[in-house]
Amino acid sequence: MYWVATRSAVVSFPRWRSLAHLLHSSPRRYSSFNPFPVFFLKEGTLNWEILQFKSKFPREVLLCRVGDFYEAIGIDACILVEYAGLNPFGGLRSDSIPRAGCPVVNLQQTLDDLTRNGYSVCIVEEVQGPTQARSRKSRFISGHAHPGSPYVFGLAGVDHDLDFPEPMPVVGISRSARGYCINLVLETMKTYSSEDGLTEEALVTKLRTCRYHHLFLHTSLRHNSSALVTGENLVREACCGENVFLDIMNGLKAILSLSFCLRLKNSMALLMITFRNVTVSSENRPRPLTLGTATQIGAIPTEGIPCLLKMLLPPNYTGLPGLYVRDILLNPPAYEIASTIQATCKLMSNVTCSIPEFTCVSSAKLVKLLELREANHIEFCRIKNVVDEILHMNRNSELGEILELLMDPTWVATGLKIDCETLVSECEWTSVKISGMISLDGENDSKISSSSIVPSEFFEDMESAWKGRVKRIHIEEEFREAEVAAEALSLAVTEDFLPIISRIKATTAPLGGPRGEILYAREHEAVWF
């Protein structure tokens, strides 16, 4: 059965990075598995069209919009079933093309599941609107999601928060007389960093704690007489069989060139992208936890070993705070920075005033939404809350000293080094700009349209998603258009529906008979008689 053979072959590999290796493997190794079975498809059918798109991006899971679902066929369907928890269409029949899919409303969740497991996704949309009888709907590629950039344009809502996985970096490894060197490039943040002089154990620890999108090995990692056999085996085991080698050239330059050409080779914007170096000097640092110790205490996720940090930290220390503490253990800062963190903790334990509750927001999420101009009022309110809390700390005599001490640890964590005075100045500018643009809590300079004829629920659903979010002075033209449209709708309902209702009332017996009503149908977003 194609379903069983494909699933067994995919699941038999311990990690997702070996799927590409599986597709290139000799047929004799997996005689029962055919990743691209030959189907004789009639030209113009849906399956034929899907395969045309698939041929352009053969290494991505293809999701094609079909009505209210996104569908996948072949090995893509098997991946959806295994890693996104979806059910196959039509059961596990052996005489049909494997097919699976997800509802339109669950697209983001499906993308999250796939990108978390290392898969890239190509999304094909169909043109919405009426079509002629017996004519095929036009389809087009609307976007790509991959572990390095898991968000797809158009999925952010206007009135709800949106979470998506943290982007994975592209990683490159080389070796020299000083030890191993690891380079990381984050496409979403447009940043890169490099760390040199690592031991085999330190490198393996980083590889096991850093989920990466692509891994490139330099030619210096080839087997040779000078290689430490134990360390070489550790590194190769951590790399899970990857055998992509770079030419002998500057490691960081090679990774920057290769990784982003893979994603943006067809985009002219590549010529204008500037990456920021966030490398922090690794000199004068204490030794990190050994690989064995980190595994035994659960700092490195290991099946069957509970995480000691979860037992030591408060229950609400999840997400970014917990990851920060784990990162300090696995990648300890320099002694000077560690002393600053210790001094900050002592000051915070002795303050007599309240400390702002900083909301932990993913920087990659904010960068992506702002870059695509899809950040809604929820994200802007979060940004304003954070900058206002920084300004509050600066104005308070007790908290001001803590703010200044936090600058260096923040530089180590983000790679962005600025002085406290510049930070405060930029926060003041940001707070003023956001306050002047969006309506904050309790502010409302606009009212929902109303009519004595049209049900109020219609205007509530149509206008509540945008009125009261941006201040009216910035969108006066849109407000006037909405008011004109509301008056036109009220006039149309009055002229078309009221005479019919009046006629029905005049001819209907007082004790019963047909009635006429004007109602709002939410599923159609329309006013009906």
Short mmCIF file of N, CA, C and O in Angstrom, two decimals, residues 95 104 125 165 170 214 237 247 270 289 307 343 359 367 393 396 404 413 448-449 452 467:
data_model
loop_
_atom_site.label_atom_id
_atom_site.label_comp_id
_atom_site.label_asym_id
_atom_site.label_seq_id
_atom_site.Cartn_x
_atom_site.Cartn_y
_atom_site.Cartn_z
N ASP A 95 -5.58 1.66 -3.79
CA ASP A 95 -5.78 1.83 -5.23
C ASP A 95 -6.07 3.28 -5.60
O ASP A 95 -6.60 3.55 -6.68
N VAL A 104 -9.47 25.75 5.59
CA VAL A 104 -8.83 27.05 5.40
C VAL A 104 -8.52 27.71 6.74
O VAL A 104 -7.45 28.31 6.92
N GLU A 125 -3.02 29.26 -4.13
CA GLU A 125 -4.37 29.80 -3.93
C GLU A 125 -5.16 29.72 -5.23
O GLU A 125 -4.58 29.67 -6.32
N PRO A 165 5.86 29.77 14.93
CA PRO A 165 7.12 29.31 15.53
C PRO A 165 8.26 30.28 15.32
O PRO A 165 8.26 31.09 14.40
N VAL A 170 20.11 29.30 9.51
CA VAL A 170 20.98 28.52 8.63
C VAL A 170 22.33 28.42 9.34
O VAL A 170 22.85 29.41 9.83
N HIS A 214 18.97 24.89 7.45
CA HIS A 214 19.93 24.24 6.56
C HIS A 214 21.25 24.14 7.31
O HIS A 214 21.61 25.01 8.10
N GLU A 237 27.55 12.67 13.94
CA GLU A 237 26.32 12.12 14.50
C GLU A 237 25.32 13.24 14.76
O GLU A 237 24.12 13.11 14.49
N ASP A 247 32.75 25.03 -0.75
CA ASP A 247 34.08 25.21 -1.30
C ASP A 247 34.97 25.89 -0.26
O ASP A 247 34.49 26.52 0.68
N LEU A 270 17.20 41.15 -3.09
CA LEU A 270 18.41 40.59 -2.50
C LEU A 270 19.57 41.58 -2.56
O LEU A 270 20.43 41.61 -1.69
N LEU A 289 28.38 24.19 30.49
CA LEU A 289 28.09 22.83 30.93
C LEU A 289 28.60 21.84 29.91
O LEU A 289 28.53 22.07 28.70
N CYS A 307 13.33 17.98 32.68
CA CYS A 307 14.14 19.20 32.69
C CYS A 307 14.21 19.75 34.11
O CYS A 307 13.18 20.08 34.73
N ALA A 343 24.56 41.67 39.84
CA ALA A 343 24.28 42.94 40.51
C ALA A 343 22.85 43.40 40.24
O ALA A 343 22.18 43.94 41.13
N THR A 359 6.15 42.35 29.04
CA THR A 359 5.57 41.27 28.22
C THR A 359 6.64 40.76 27.26
O THR A 359 7.24 41.52 26.51
N VAL A 367 9.36 41.79 13.94
CA VAL A 367 10.09 42.21 12.74
C VAL A 367 9.34 41.76 11.49
O VAL A 367 9.18 42.53 10.53
N MET A 393 10.91 53.11 34.08
CA MET A 393 12.11 52.73 34.81
C MET A 393 13.13 53.87 34.80
O MET A 393 13.81 54.13 35.81
N ASN A 396 12.22 56.58 37.38
CA ASN A 396 12.24 56.16 38.78
C ASN A 396 13.68 56.04 39.26
O ASN A 396 14.53 55.45 38.60
N GLU A 404 20.13 50.88 33.58
CA GLU A 404 21.48 51.06 33.04
C GLU A 404 22.29 49.77 33.11
O GLU A 404 23.07 49.45 32.20
N ALA A 413 22.50 39.39 24.56
CA ALA A 413 21.37 38.56 24.13
C ALA A 413 20.90 38.90 22.73
O ALA A 413 20.42 38.02 21.99
N ILE A 448 -20.07 53.38 15.68
CA ILE A 448 -20.54 52.42 14.69
C ILE A 448 -21.78 53.01 14.00
O ILE A 448 -22.65 53.61 14.64
N SER A 449 -21.88 52.85 12.69
CA SER A 449 -23.04 53.34 11.94
C SER A 449 -24.32 52.67 12.44
O SER A 449 -24.29 51.56 12.98
N SER A 452 -32.40 52.76 11.33
CA SER A 452 -33.66 52.24 11.89
C SER A 452 -34.19 51.07 11.08
O SER A 452 -35.06 50.32 11.55
N LYS A 467 -13.00 50.29 13.14
CA LYS A 467 -13.30 51.54 13.84
C LYS A 467 -12.84 51.45 15.29
O LYS A 467 -13.01 50.43 15.95
#
